[in-house]
Tab-separated table of C-alpha atoms in Angstrom:
chain	number	residue	atom	x	y	z
A	4	MET	CA	-15.452	22.237	18.102
A	5	ALA	CA	-17.356	25.517	17.548
A	6	ILE	CA	-15.197	28.812	16.901
A	7	SER	CA	-16.413	32.061	16.963
A	8	ASN	CA	-17.399	34.030	13.752
A	9	ASN	CA	-14.359	36.251	14.351
A	10	GLU	CA	-11.946	33.233	14.268
A	11	GLN	CA	-13.395	31.618	11.491
A	12	ALA	CA	-13.451	34.969	9.261
A	13	ALA	CA	-9.574	34.967	10.120
A	14	ARG	CA	-9.461	31.242	8.816
A	15	GLU	CA	-10.933	32.182	5.252
A	16	GLN	CA	-8.584	35.261	5.138
A	17	ILE	CA	-5.577	32.722	5.681
A	18	LYS	CA	-6.840	30.057	3.463
A	19	GLU	CA	-7.348	32.594	1.163
A	20	LEU	CA	-3.807	33.776	1.380
A	21	VAL	CA	-2.226	30.269	1.494
A	22	ALA	CA	-3.898	29.622	-2.066
A	23	GLU	CA	-2.617	32.671	-3.275
A	24	TYR	CA	0.990	31.660	-2.218
A	25	TYR	CA	0.470	27.858	-3.767
A	26	GLU	CA	-0.108	29.981	-7.162
A	27	LYS	CA	2.579	31.987	-6.904
A	28	PHE	CA	5.397	29.660	-4.871
A	29	LEU	CA	4.573	26.118	-5.635
A	30	LYS	CA	2.717	25.408	-8.650
A	31	VAL	CA	4.475	23.474	-10.827
A	32	ASP	CA	4.676	23.654	-14.173
A	33	ARG	CA	4.736	19.843	-15.298
A	34	GLU	CA	4.085	20.724	-19.241
A	35	SER	CA	7.268	21.836	-19.218
A	36	PHE	CA	10.225	19.750	-20.588
A	37	ASN	CA	13.732	19.698	-21.898
A	38	LYS	CA	15.879	16.734	-22.460
A	39	GLY	CA	18.060	16.335	-19.359
A	40	ASP	CA	14.803	17.184	-16.805
A	41	ARG	CA	14.420	14.999	-14.048
A	42	ILE	CA	12.262	12.517	-14.770
A	43	PRO	CA	11.191	11.011	-11.120
A	44	TYR	CA	9.753	7.205	-11.377
A	45	SER	CA	6.699	9.150	-8.566
A	46	GLY	CA	6.167	12.221	-6.600
A	47	ARG	CA	3.384	14.094	-5.064
A	48	VAL	CA	0.850	15.518	-6.863
A	49	PHE	CA	-1.124	18.043	-5.528
A	50	ASP	CA	-2.895	21.506	-5.508
A	51	ASP	CA	-3.716	24.544	-3.389
A	52	LYS	CA	-6.595	22.323	-1.823
A	53	GLU	CA	-4.111	19.833	0.232
A	54	VAL	CA	-2.266	23.083	1.051
A	55	VAL	CA	-4.966	24.510	2.516
A	56	ASN	CA	-6.226	21.745	4.037
A	57	LEU	CA	-3.023	21.423	5.887
A	58	VAL	CA	-2.913	24.917	7.007
A	59	ASP	CA	-6.612	24.247	7.723
A	60	SER	CA	-5.991	21.273	10.258
A	61	SER	CA	-2.638	22.895	11.544
A	62	LEU	CA	-4.756	26.235	13.233
A	63	ASP	CA	-6.774	23.519	15.196
A	64	PHE	CA	-3.354	22.806	16.734
A	65	TRP	CA	-4.778	19.209	17.645
A	66	LEU	CA	-1.477	17.325	17.079
A	67	THR	CA	-2.879	13.685	17.164
A	68	ALA	CA	-5.989	12.245	15.220
A	69	GLY	CA	-8.870	14.660	15.222
A	70	ARG	CA	-11.964	15.587	12.542
A	71	TYR	CA	-10.100	15.482	9.312
A	72	THR	CA	-9.016	11.619	10.369
A	73	ASP	CA	-12.421	10.814	11.084
A	74	GLU	CA	-13.524	12.410	7.704
A	75	PHE	CA	-10.498	10.614	5.882
A	76	GLU	CA	-11.734	6.962	7.357
A	77	GLU	CA	-15.065	7.578	6.983
A	78	ARG	CA	-15.169	8.702	3.264
A	79	PHE	CA	-12.263	6.055	2.678
A	80	ALA	CA	-14.216	3.153	3.944
A	81	LYS	CA	-16.790	4.620	1.595
A	82	LEU	CA	-14.857	4.801	-1.193
A	83	LEU	CA	-13.192	1.052	-1.041
A	84	GLY	CA	-16.768	-0.332	-0.494
A	85	VAL	CA	-15.888	-1.713	3.147
A	86	LYS	CA	-17.591	-1.042	6.431
A	87	HIS	CA	-14.353	-0.157	8.589
A	88	ALA	CA	-10.974	1.839	7.988
A	89	SER	CA	-8.263	2.762	10.530
A	90	LEU	CA	-5.800	5.574	9.530
A	91	VAL	CA	-2.157	5.027	10.898
A	92	ASN	CA	1.440	6.285	10.487
A	93	SER	CA	2.581	4.141	7.284
A	94	GLY	CA	2.126	1.554	4.879
A	95	SER	CA	4.740	-0.768	6.809
A	96	SER	CA	2.274	-0.336	10.107
A	97	ALA	CA	-0.642	-0.948	8.356
A	98	ASN	CA	0.747	-4.515	7.176
A	99	LEU	CA	2.109	-4.500	10.695
A	100	ILE	CA	-1.828	-3.827	12.371
A	101	ALA	CA	-3.449	-5.691	9.966
A	102	PHE	CA	-1.077	-9.090	10.408
A	103	MET	CA	-1.090	-8.706	14.352
A	104	ALA	CA	-4.903	-8.494	14.389
A	105	LEU	CA	-4.994	-12.005	13.389
A	106	THR	CA	-2.739	-12.739	16.030
A	107	GLY	CA	-5.935	-11.809	18.534
A	108	LYS	CA	-7.084	-14.793	21.054
A	109	GLU	CA	-10.469	-13.320	20.164
A	110	LEU	CA	-10.494	-15.318	16.987
A	111	GLY	CA	-10.576	-18.397	18.647
A	112	ASP	CA	-9.230	-21.390	16.584
A	113	ARG	CA	-8.511	-19.105	13.521
A	114	GLN	CA	-5.955	-17.220	15.822
A	115	VAL	CA	-2.240	-16.631	14.146
A	116	LYS	CA	-0.098	-18.364	16.706
A	117	ARG	CA	3.914	-18.493	16.743
A	118	GLY	CA	4.612	-21.444	14.142
A	119	ASP	CA	1.748	-20.973	12.286
A	120	GLU	CA	2.491	-20.614	8.285
A	121	VAL	CA	1.472	-17.884	6.200
A	122	ILE	CA	1.413	-18.353	2.329
A	123	THR	CA	3.735	-15.404	0.903
A	124	VAL	CA	6.202	-14.558	-1.995
A	125	ALA	CA	9.688	-13.905	-1.574
A	126	CYS	CA	9.413	-11.360	-4.763
A	127	GLY	CA	8.225	-8.248	-3.157
A	128	PHE	CA	8.414	-5.497	-0.640
A	129	PRO	CA	9.731	-6.732	2.772
A	130	THR	CA	7.137	-5.257	4.916
A	131	THR	CA	4.542	-7.729	3.850
A	132	VAL	CA	6.998	-9.961	5.255
A	133	ALA	CA	8.423	-8.504	8.360
A	134	PRO	CA	5.501	-8.827	10.670
A	135	ILE	CA	5.292	-12.340	10.355
A	136	MET	CA	8.551	-13.312	10.764
A	137	GLN	CA	8.842	-10.883	13.743
A	138	TYR	CA	5.547	-12.414	15.110
A	139	GLY	CA	6.994	-15.888	14.989
A	140	ALA	CA	4.989	-16.941	12.514
A	141	VAL	CA	6.548	-18.808	9.856
A	142	PRO	CA	6.246	-17.383	5.964
A	143	VAL	CA	5.590	-19.976	3.213
A	144	PHE	CA	7.361	-18.470	0.079
A	145	VAL	CA	5.712	-19.597	-3.240
A	146	ASP	CA	7.782	-18.538	-6.818
A	147	VAL	CA	5.380	-15.951	-9.367
A	148	THR	CA	4.789	-15.290	-12.824
A	149	ILE	CA	6.070	-13.438	-15.686
A	150	PRO	CA	4.434	-11.151	-17.263
A	151	GLN	CA	2.275	-10.817	-14.207
A	152	TYR	CA	4.745	-10.552	-11.453
A	153	ASN	CA	2.403	-11.687	-8.735
A	154	ILE	CA	1.913	-15.115	-6.809
A	155	ASP	CA	1.630	-18.092	-9.139
A	156	VAL	CA	-1.256	-20.108	-7.957
A	157	THR	CA	-0.546	-23.344	-9.145
A	158	LYS	CA	1.389	-23.717	-6.282
A	159	LEU	CA	-1.023	-22.922	-3.745
A	160	GLU	CA	-1.893	-26.412	-2.445
A	161	GLU	CA	1.533	-27.585	-2.457
A	162	ALA	CA	2.232	-24.660	0.216
A	163	LEU	CA	-0.483	-25.631	2.299
A	164	SER	CA	-0.112	-27.323	5.496
A	165	ASP	CA	-1.659	-28.227	8.857
A	166	LYS	CA	-0.234	-25.037	10.229
A	167	THR	CA	-1.304	-22.844	7.477
A	168	LYS	CA	-3.629	-19.725	8.563
A	169	ALA	CA	-3.343	-17.326	6.596
A	170	VAL	CA	-2.310	-15.669	2.866
A	171	MET	CA	-0.482	-12.507	2.765
A	172	ILE	CA	0.453	-11.213	-0.493
A	173	ALA	CA	0.496	-7.692	-2.903
A	174	HIS	CA	-0.572	-6.590	-5.501
A	175	THR	CA	2.251	-6.153	-7.376
A	176	LEU	CA	2.834	-2.709	-9.347
A	177	GLY	CA	-1.267	-2.365	-9.246
A	178	ASN	CA	-1.304	-5.351	-10.929
A	179	PRO	CA	-3.820	-7.441	-8.957
A	180	PHE	CA	-2.575	-11.232	-8.013
A	181	ASP	CA	-5.368	-13.672	-9.084
A	182	LEU	CA	-7.802	-12.631	-6.803
A	183	LYS	CA	-10.377	-15.270	-7.901
A	184	GLU	CA	-8.073	-18.329	-7.232
A	185	VAL	CA	-6.541	-17.221	-3.922
A	186	ARG	CA	-10.198	-16.279	-2.713
A	187	ALA	CA	-11.584	-19.521	-3.240
A	188	PHE	CA	-8.251	-21.268	-2.372
A	189	CYS	CA	-8.723	-19.164	1.369
A	190	ASP	CA	-12.408	-20.280	1.353
A	191	LYS	CA	-11.789	-23.798	0.430
A	192	HIS	CA	-9.073	-24.149	3.693
A	193	ASN	CA	-10.618	-21.420	6.145
A	194	LEU	CA	-7.256	-19.152	5.799
A	195	TRP	CA	-7.638	-15.415	6.456
A	196	LEU	CA	-7.013	-13.574	3.319
A	197	VAL	CA	-4.829	-10.348	3.588
A	198	GLU	CA	-4.185	-7.776	0.413
A	199	ASP	CA	-1.273	-5.796	0.298
A	200	ASN	CA	-3.248	-2.817	-1.472
A	201	CYS	CA	0.049	-0.300	-1.146
A	202	ASP	CA	1.091	-0.238	-4.774
A	203	ALA	CA	-2.607	-0.703	-6.220
A	204	LEU	CA	-5.314	1.869	-4.988
A	205	GLY	CA	-7.963	2.108	-7.191
A	206	SER	CA	-7.414	-1.308	-9.160
A	207	GLU	CA	-10.290	-3.347	-9.937
A	208	TYR	CA	-11.040	-6.744	-10.437
A	209	THR	CA	-14.058	-8.894	-11.322
A	210	ILE	CA	-15.257	-12.351	-10.040
A	211	ASP	CA	-18.109	-13.883	-10.878
A	212	GLY	CA	-19.732	-10.635	-12.788
A	213	GLU	CA	-19.242	-8.455	-9.476
A	214	THR	CA	-16.751	-5.930	-9.339
A	215	ARG	CA	-14.977	-4.262	-6.772
A	216	LEU	CA	-12.001	-2.137	-5.524
A	217	THR	CA	-9.237	-4.345	-4.571
A	218	GLY	CA	-8.551	-4.423	-0.721
A	219	ALA	CA	-11.979	-5.288	-1.044
A	220	TRP	CA	-11.818	-8.739	-1.757
A	221	GLY	CA	-9.428	-10.022	1.490
A	222	ASP	CA	-10.509	-10.398	4.819
A	223	ILE	CA	-8.148	-7.266	5.780
A	224	ALA	CA	-6.192	-5.137	3.537
A	225	THR	CA	-3.641	-2.509	3.922
A	226	SER	CA	-2.645	1.242	1.705
A	227	SER	CA	0.403	3.295	1.442
A	228	PHE	CA	-0.123	7.085	1.288
A	229	TYR	CA	3.833	7.589	1.139
A	230	PRO	CA	4.851	10.506	-1.897
A	231	PRO	CA	5.034	7.961	-4.600
A	232	HIS	CA	1.659	6.145	-4.214
A	233	HIS	CA	-1.677	6.631	-5.982
A	234	ILE	CA	-2.468	9.515	-3.013
A	235	THR	CA	-0.477	10.857	-0.360
A	236	MET	CA	-0.586	12.417	3.079
A	237	GLY	CA	3.610	12.406	3.285
A	238	GLU	CA	3.721	9.416	5.136
A	239	GLY	CA	0.612	7.286	6.447
A	240	GLY	CA	-1.155	4.153	6.108
A	241	CYS	CA	-4.633	2.504	6.182
A	242	VAL	CA	-6.097	-1.063	7.512
A	243	TYR	CA	-9.522	-1.492	6.305
A	244	THR	CA	-11.743	-4.344	6.441
A	245	ASN	CA	-15.787	-5.669	6.584
A	246	ASN	CA	-15.086	-7.835	9.574
A	247	GLY	CA	-16.187	-5.965	12.604
A	248	LEU	CA	-14.113	-8.242	15.257
A	249	LEU	CA	-10.984	-7.596	13.107
A	250	HIS	CA	-11.485	-3.830	13.350
A	251	ARG	CA	-11.897	-3.517	16.724
A	252	LEU	CA	-8.686	-5.847	16.952
A	253	VAL	CA	-7.310	-3.073	14.394
A	254	ARG	CA	-8.148	0.041	16.890
A	255	SER	CA	-6.823	-1.953	19.676
A	256	PHE	CA	-3.645	-3.215	18.421
A	257	ARG	CA	-2.903	0.584	16.735
A	258	ASP	CA	-4.014	2.135	20.199
A	259	TRP	CA	-1.422	0.744	22.499
A	260	GLY	CA	-3.225	-2.269	22.579
A	261	ARG	CA	-6.405	-0.460	24.924
A	262	ASP	CA	-9.244	-2.731	25.186
A	263	CYS	CA	-11.229	0.785	25.354
A	264	VAL	CA	-12.427	2.055	22.402
A	265	CYS	CA	-13.200	5.869	23.776
A	266	PRO	CA	-11.320	8.358	20.671
A	267	PRO	CA	-9.166	10.626	21.711
A	268	GLY	CA	-9.996	13.434	23.790
A	269	LYS	CA	-13.434	11.329	24.331
A	270	ASP	CA	-13.146	10.178	28.286
A	271	ASN	CA	-16.223	7.785	28.939
A	272	PHE	CA	-17.557	7.360	25.497
A	273	CYS	CA	-18.656	3.770	26.072
A	274	GLY	CA	-20.463	5.002	29.367
A	275	HIS	CA	-18.610	2.114	31.552
A	276	ARG	CA	-15.310	3.504	32.221
A	277	PHE	CA	-15.272	2.741	35.822
A	278	ASP	CA	-17.833	-0.218	36.006
A	279	GLY	CA	-16.013	-3.354	34.620
A	280	GLN	CA	-13.984	-6.135	35.516
A	281	PHE	CA	-10.979	-6.807	33.335
A	282	GLY	CA	-8.522	-9.777	33.729
A	283	LYS	CA	-7.314	-10.122	37.331
A	284	LEU	CA	-7.346	-6.099	37.853
A	285	PRO	CA	-9.896	-4.681	40.418
A	286	VAL	CA	-13.324	-3.884	39.685
A	287	GLY	CA	-14.187	-0.229	38.592
A	288	TYR	CA	-9.831	-0.678	37.166
A	289	ASP	CA	-10.060	2.691	34.766
A	290	HIS	CA	-10.887	1.246	31.212
A	291	LYS	CA	-8.826	3.622	29.544
A	292	TYR	CA	-5.746	1.860	30.684
A	293	VAL	CA	-6.889	-1.602	30.793
A	294	TYR	CA	-4.969	-3.417	27.655
A	295	SER	CA	-6.153	-6.428	25.985
A	296	HIS	CA	-2.897	-6.846	23.696
A	297	LEU	CA	0.543	-5.697	23.664
A	298	GLY	CA	-0.017	-2.710	21.089
A	299	TYR	CA	1.650	0.066	19.393
A	300	ASN	CA	0.791	3.678	19.184
A	301	LEU	CA	0.847	3.854	14.806
A	302	LYS	CA	-1.985	6.967	14.990
A	303	ALA	CA	-1.506	9.384	12.152
A	304	THR	CA	-1.534	13.150	12.474
A	305	ASP	CA	-4.421	15.236	11.813
A	306	MET	CA	-2.765	17.196	9.836
A	307	GLN	CA	-1.554	13.756	7.384
A	308	ALA	CA	-5.087	13.325	7.129
A	309	ALA	CA	-6.222	16.760	6.297
A	310	VAL	CA	-3.798	16.400	3.030
A	311	GLY	CA	-5.070	13.028	2.252
A	312	CYS	CA	-8.777	14.126	2.698
A	313	ALA	CA	-7.766	16.660	-0.259
A	314	GLN	CA	-5.747	13.755	-2.439
A	315	LEU	CA	-9.334	11.241	-1.975
A	316	ASP	CA	-10.930	13.711	-4.293
A	317	LYS	CA	-8.202	12.741	-6.995
A	318	LEU	CA	-7.515	9.193	-6.610
A	319	ILE	CA	-10.497	8.877	-10.035
A	320	PRO	CA	-8.343	10.791	-11.983
A	321	PHE	CA	-4.752	9.570	-10.656
A	322	ALA	CA	-6.001	6.243	-11.651
A	323	ASP	CA	-7.006	6.913	-14.998
A	324	ALA	CA	-4.290	8.781	-15.725
A	325	ARG	CA	-1.844	5.889	-14.382
A	326	ARG	CA	-3.480	3.894	-16.816
A	327	LYS	CA	-3.425	6.589	-19.862
A	328	ASN	CA	0.672	6.350	-19.240
A	329	TRP	CA	0.971	2.821	-18.898
A	330	ASP	CA	-0.846	2.423	-22.493
A	331	ARG	CA	1.579	5.001	-23.773
A	332	PHE	CA	4.455	2.928	-22.960
A	333	LYS	CA	3.053	-0.267	-23.889
A	334	ALA	CA	2.169	0.917	-27.395
A	335	ASN	CA	5.732	2.395	-27.453
A	336	LEU	CA	7.748	-0.431	-26.471
A	337	GLN	CA	5.792	-3.278	-28.061
A	338	GLU	CA	8.922	-3.462	-31.117
A	339	LEU	CA	10.909	-4.446	-27.800
A	340	SER	CA	8.989	-7.623	-27.148
A	341	ASP	CA	11.403	-9.981	-28.896
A	342	VAL	CA	13.809	-8.902	-26.422
A	343	LEU	CA	12.057	-7.637	-23.114
A	344	GLU	CA	9.321	-9.634	-21.524
A	345	LEU	CA	6.594	-6.563	-21.581
A	346	PRO	CA	3.829	-6.565	-18.394
A	347	GLU	CA	0.403	-7.841	-19.009
A	348	ARG	CA	-2.789	-6.825	-17.093
A	349	ALA	CA	-4.088	-9.730	-14.488
A	350	GLU	CA	-7.348	-11.723	-16.429
A	351	ASN	CA	-10.312	-10.277	-14.600
A	352	SER	CA	-8.813	-6.800	-13.703
A	353	ASN	CA	-8.364	-3.182	-14.328
A	354	PRO	CA	-5.160	-2.108	-12.634
A	355	SER	CA	-4.349	1.376	-11.097
A	356	TRP	CA	-0.725	0.986	-12.485
A	357	PHE	CA	2.103	1.878	-10.027
A	358	GLY	CA	4.556	0.974	-12.474
A	359	PHE	CA	5.652	-0.429	-16.086
A	360	ILE	CA	7.825	-3.293	-15.257
A	361	MET	CA	10.129	-5.016	-17.969
A	362	CYS	CA	12.301	-8.073	-17.632
A	363	VAL	CA	15.374	-8.746	-20.088
A	364	LYS	CA	14.833	-12.100	-22.158
A	365	GLU	CA	17.254	-14.898	-22.193
A	366	GLY	CA	19.940	-14.148	-25.060
A	367	ALA	CA	19.656	-10.159	-25.618
A	368	THR	CA	22.728	-8.741	-26.512
A	369	PHE	CA	22.651	-6.157	-23.398
A	370	THR	CA	21.454	-6.812	-20.010
A	371	ARG	CA	19.324	-4.819	-17.427
A	372	ASN	CA	21.973	-3.111	-16.045
A	373	ASP	CA	22.677	-1.569	-19.554
A	374	ILE	CA	19.284	-0.311	-19.922
A	375	THR	CA	18.882	1.478	-16.061
A	376	LYS	CA	22.284	3.010	-16.635
A	377	ALA	CA	21.030	4.281	-20.057
A	378	LEU	CA	18.181	5.827	-18.123
A	379	GLU	CA	19.793	7.242	-15.005
A	380	GLU	CA	22.578	9.058	-17.169
A	381	ASN	CA	19.308	10.449	-19.267
A	382	ASN	CA	18.293	11.867	-15.527
A	383	ILE	CA	15.285	9.051	-15.395
A	384	GLN	CA	14.717	6.851	-12.416
A	385	THR	CA	14.264	3.654	-12.556
A	386	ARG	CA	13.349	0.794	-9.897
A	387	LEU	CA	14.291	-2.372	-9.449
A	388	LEU	CA	11.356	-5.068	-8.104
A	389	PHE	CA	11.845	-4.507	-4.391
A	390	SER	CA	13.481	-7.268	-2.865
A	391	GLY	CA	13.594	-9.423	-6.129
A	392	ASN	CA	14.048	-12.302	-3.860
A	393	LEU	CA	13.921	-11.168	-0.218
A	394	ILE	CA	15.454	-14.444	1.006
A	395	LYS	CA	19.056	-13.587	-0.638
A	396	HIS	CA	19.546	-10.345	1.713
A	397	PRO	CA	21.528	-9.708	4.357
A	398	CYS	CA	18.464	-9.410	6.727
A	399	PHE	CA	17.681	-13.390	6.174
A	400	ASP	CA	21.369	-14.390	6.880
A	401	GLU	CA	20.263	-15.259	10.663
A	402	TYR	CA	17.417	-17.412	9.407
A	403	VAL	CA	17.173	-21.021	8.992
A	404	GLU	CA	15.050	-22.181	5.532
A	405	GLY	CA	12.930	-25.637	6.928
A	406	LYS	CA	12.740	-23.509	10.518
A	407	ASP	CA	12.283	-19.840	10.328
A	408	TYR	CA	10.894	-19.917	7.069
A	409	ARG	CA	9.735	-22.650	3.815
A	410	VAL	CA	9.598	-22.516	0.408
A	411	VAL	CA	7.398	-24.142	-1.919
A	412	GLY	CA	9.678	-25.809	-4.939
A	413	SER	CA	11.875	-23.274	-6.654
A	414	LEU	CA	11.954	-19.544	-7.039
A	415	ASP	CA	13.585	-19.817	-10.533
A	416	VAL	CA	11.052	-17.231	-11.929
A	417	THR	CA	11.879	-14.975	-8.630
A	418	ASP	CA	15.542	-15.390	-9.135
A	419	ARG	CA	14.904	-14.241	-12.914
A	420	VAL	CA	13.129	-11.023	-11.463
A	421	MET	CA	15.763	-9.995	-9.221
A	422	ASN	CA	18.495	-10.203	-12.157
A	423	ASN	CA	16.780	-9.110	-15.071
A	424	ALA	CA	13.389	-7.066	-14.404
A	425	PHE	CA	13.546	-3.393	-13.759
A	426	TRP	CA	10.626	-0.787	-13.833
A	427	ILE	CA	9.717	3.087	-14.867
A	428	GLY	CA	6.937	5.066	-13.197
A	429	VAL	CA	3.617	5.830	-14.775
A	430	TYR	CA	2.303	8.434	-12.352
A	431	PRO	CA	-0.058	11.245	-13.223
A	432	GLY	CA	2.857	14.428	-13.251
A	433	LEU	CA	4.146	12.458	-16.344
A	434	THR	CA	2.920	13.936	-19.622
A	435	ASP	CA	3.604	12.113	-23.321
A	436	GLU	CA	6.512	14.460	-24.093
A	437	LYS	CA	8.445	12.923	-20.861
A	438	ILE	CA	6.813	9.442	-21.891
A	439	ASP	CA	7.782	9.244	-25.431
A	440	PHE	CA	11.635	10.607	-24.465
A	441	VAL	CA	11.821	7.559	-21.492
A	442	SER	CA	10.334	5.197	-24.524
A	443	ASP	CA	13.344	6.132	-26.861
A	444	VAL	CA	16.164	6.063	-24.136
A	445	ILE	CA	15.041	2.388	-23.854
A	446	LYS	CA	14.878	1.775	-27.494
A	447	LYS	CA	18.261	2.936	-27.979
A	448	ALA	CA	19.974	1.135	-25.225
A	449	CYS	CA	18.045	-2.083	-26.693
A	450	GLY	CA	20.074	-1.034	-29.919
A	451	ARG	CA	16.966	0.066	-31.803
């Protein structure tokens, strides 16, 4: 979009004023801390760049996806080392679109159909599982392990059936699941691997000497940009893949189910808008209104993307800060290893941590709630490991085991996590002083 010299000069003046506004009114002193101050488990960390980008995009008044969206998708794909990225309006939408792409008839024998099975875990966030059930496929729940809090890969073969089409699981709190074993299992049985990377952006995993960021090992992957996540644009998410056909399906399901790939505001981008024959439609039917799938409108706005573009520059230092904070918690709390199961990084991984999780051991003289109550009373936010055991929630009351979902073996470890585990934040806004204070509260709650 070409603009005049006068308009460009006006924009620059506005951006300078916005940067000044940030310094005077929005900048947060994160170093200042007094006992009793709120210590959140996570939160947005930003500077003037995000605010300037946001205002700059608003001056375009292009309210849907535009130039910042294009920039974000291109840079994000390059950062992850994948070919294709598609921005959506949330991480939950990203999971929905990633799964729905696998239902495309264009995939032939590998198409996921209603009644087909998808291996996953019940110990996680519900929107990893929701798209499977909402479509009419069958989730097959496998237990997890402690202290990694990820899928128990020894159960994969037992979970397999002649209906299995995919594995869809998340990297728990930034700790990668056993990608080597899961990837080999999927390759052996010709299954799709969907990496829910929403809590692990920036994590690394090595297989046979090759290191990639998580999200680049699966057939398709997702990220979330909700404020607590590794980078944020308020609401927002992304679906990414190296598979050109899956990318084409993602774009279709994201953009109303259209067959046309013309971007917003660019009619007849393909050059064949009025000369095609599609389905039973008349020859020359406007390609912009041909629907090859029953899709959605899950695009993000350019203003969200503008914030995301500024955040991308901070991803690596954010990940480094998360690792540093996690390491400090681990060192501080090591003396509690007799009563608390402390987390361990997955083998062959370098996690970009989302949180520091602990599980109260059997025989301890206190409960999980004793610790979380003490933390919350000191204005320190705590979180449980999401659903704990999803199938025990009210949303499963209407579903029947063996028909709507399957469980492999017992979910004893999942239940242990549900009853005894909690986590605290490691986000870049924390300081050593805050981490040490949180650690002291935990120690006192454990009787030390």
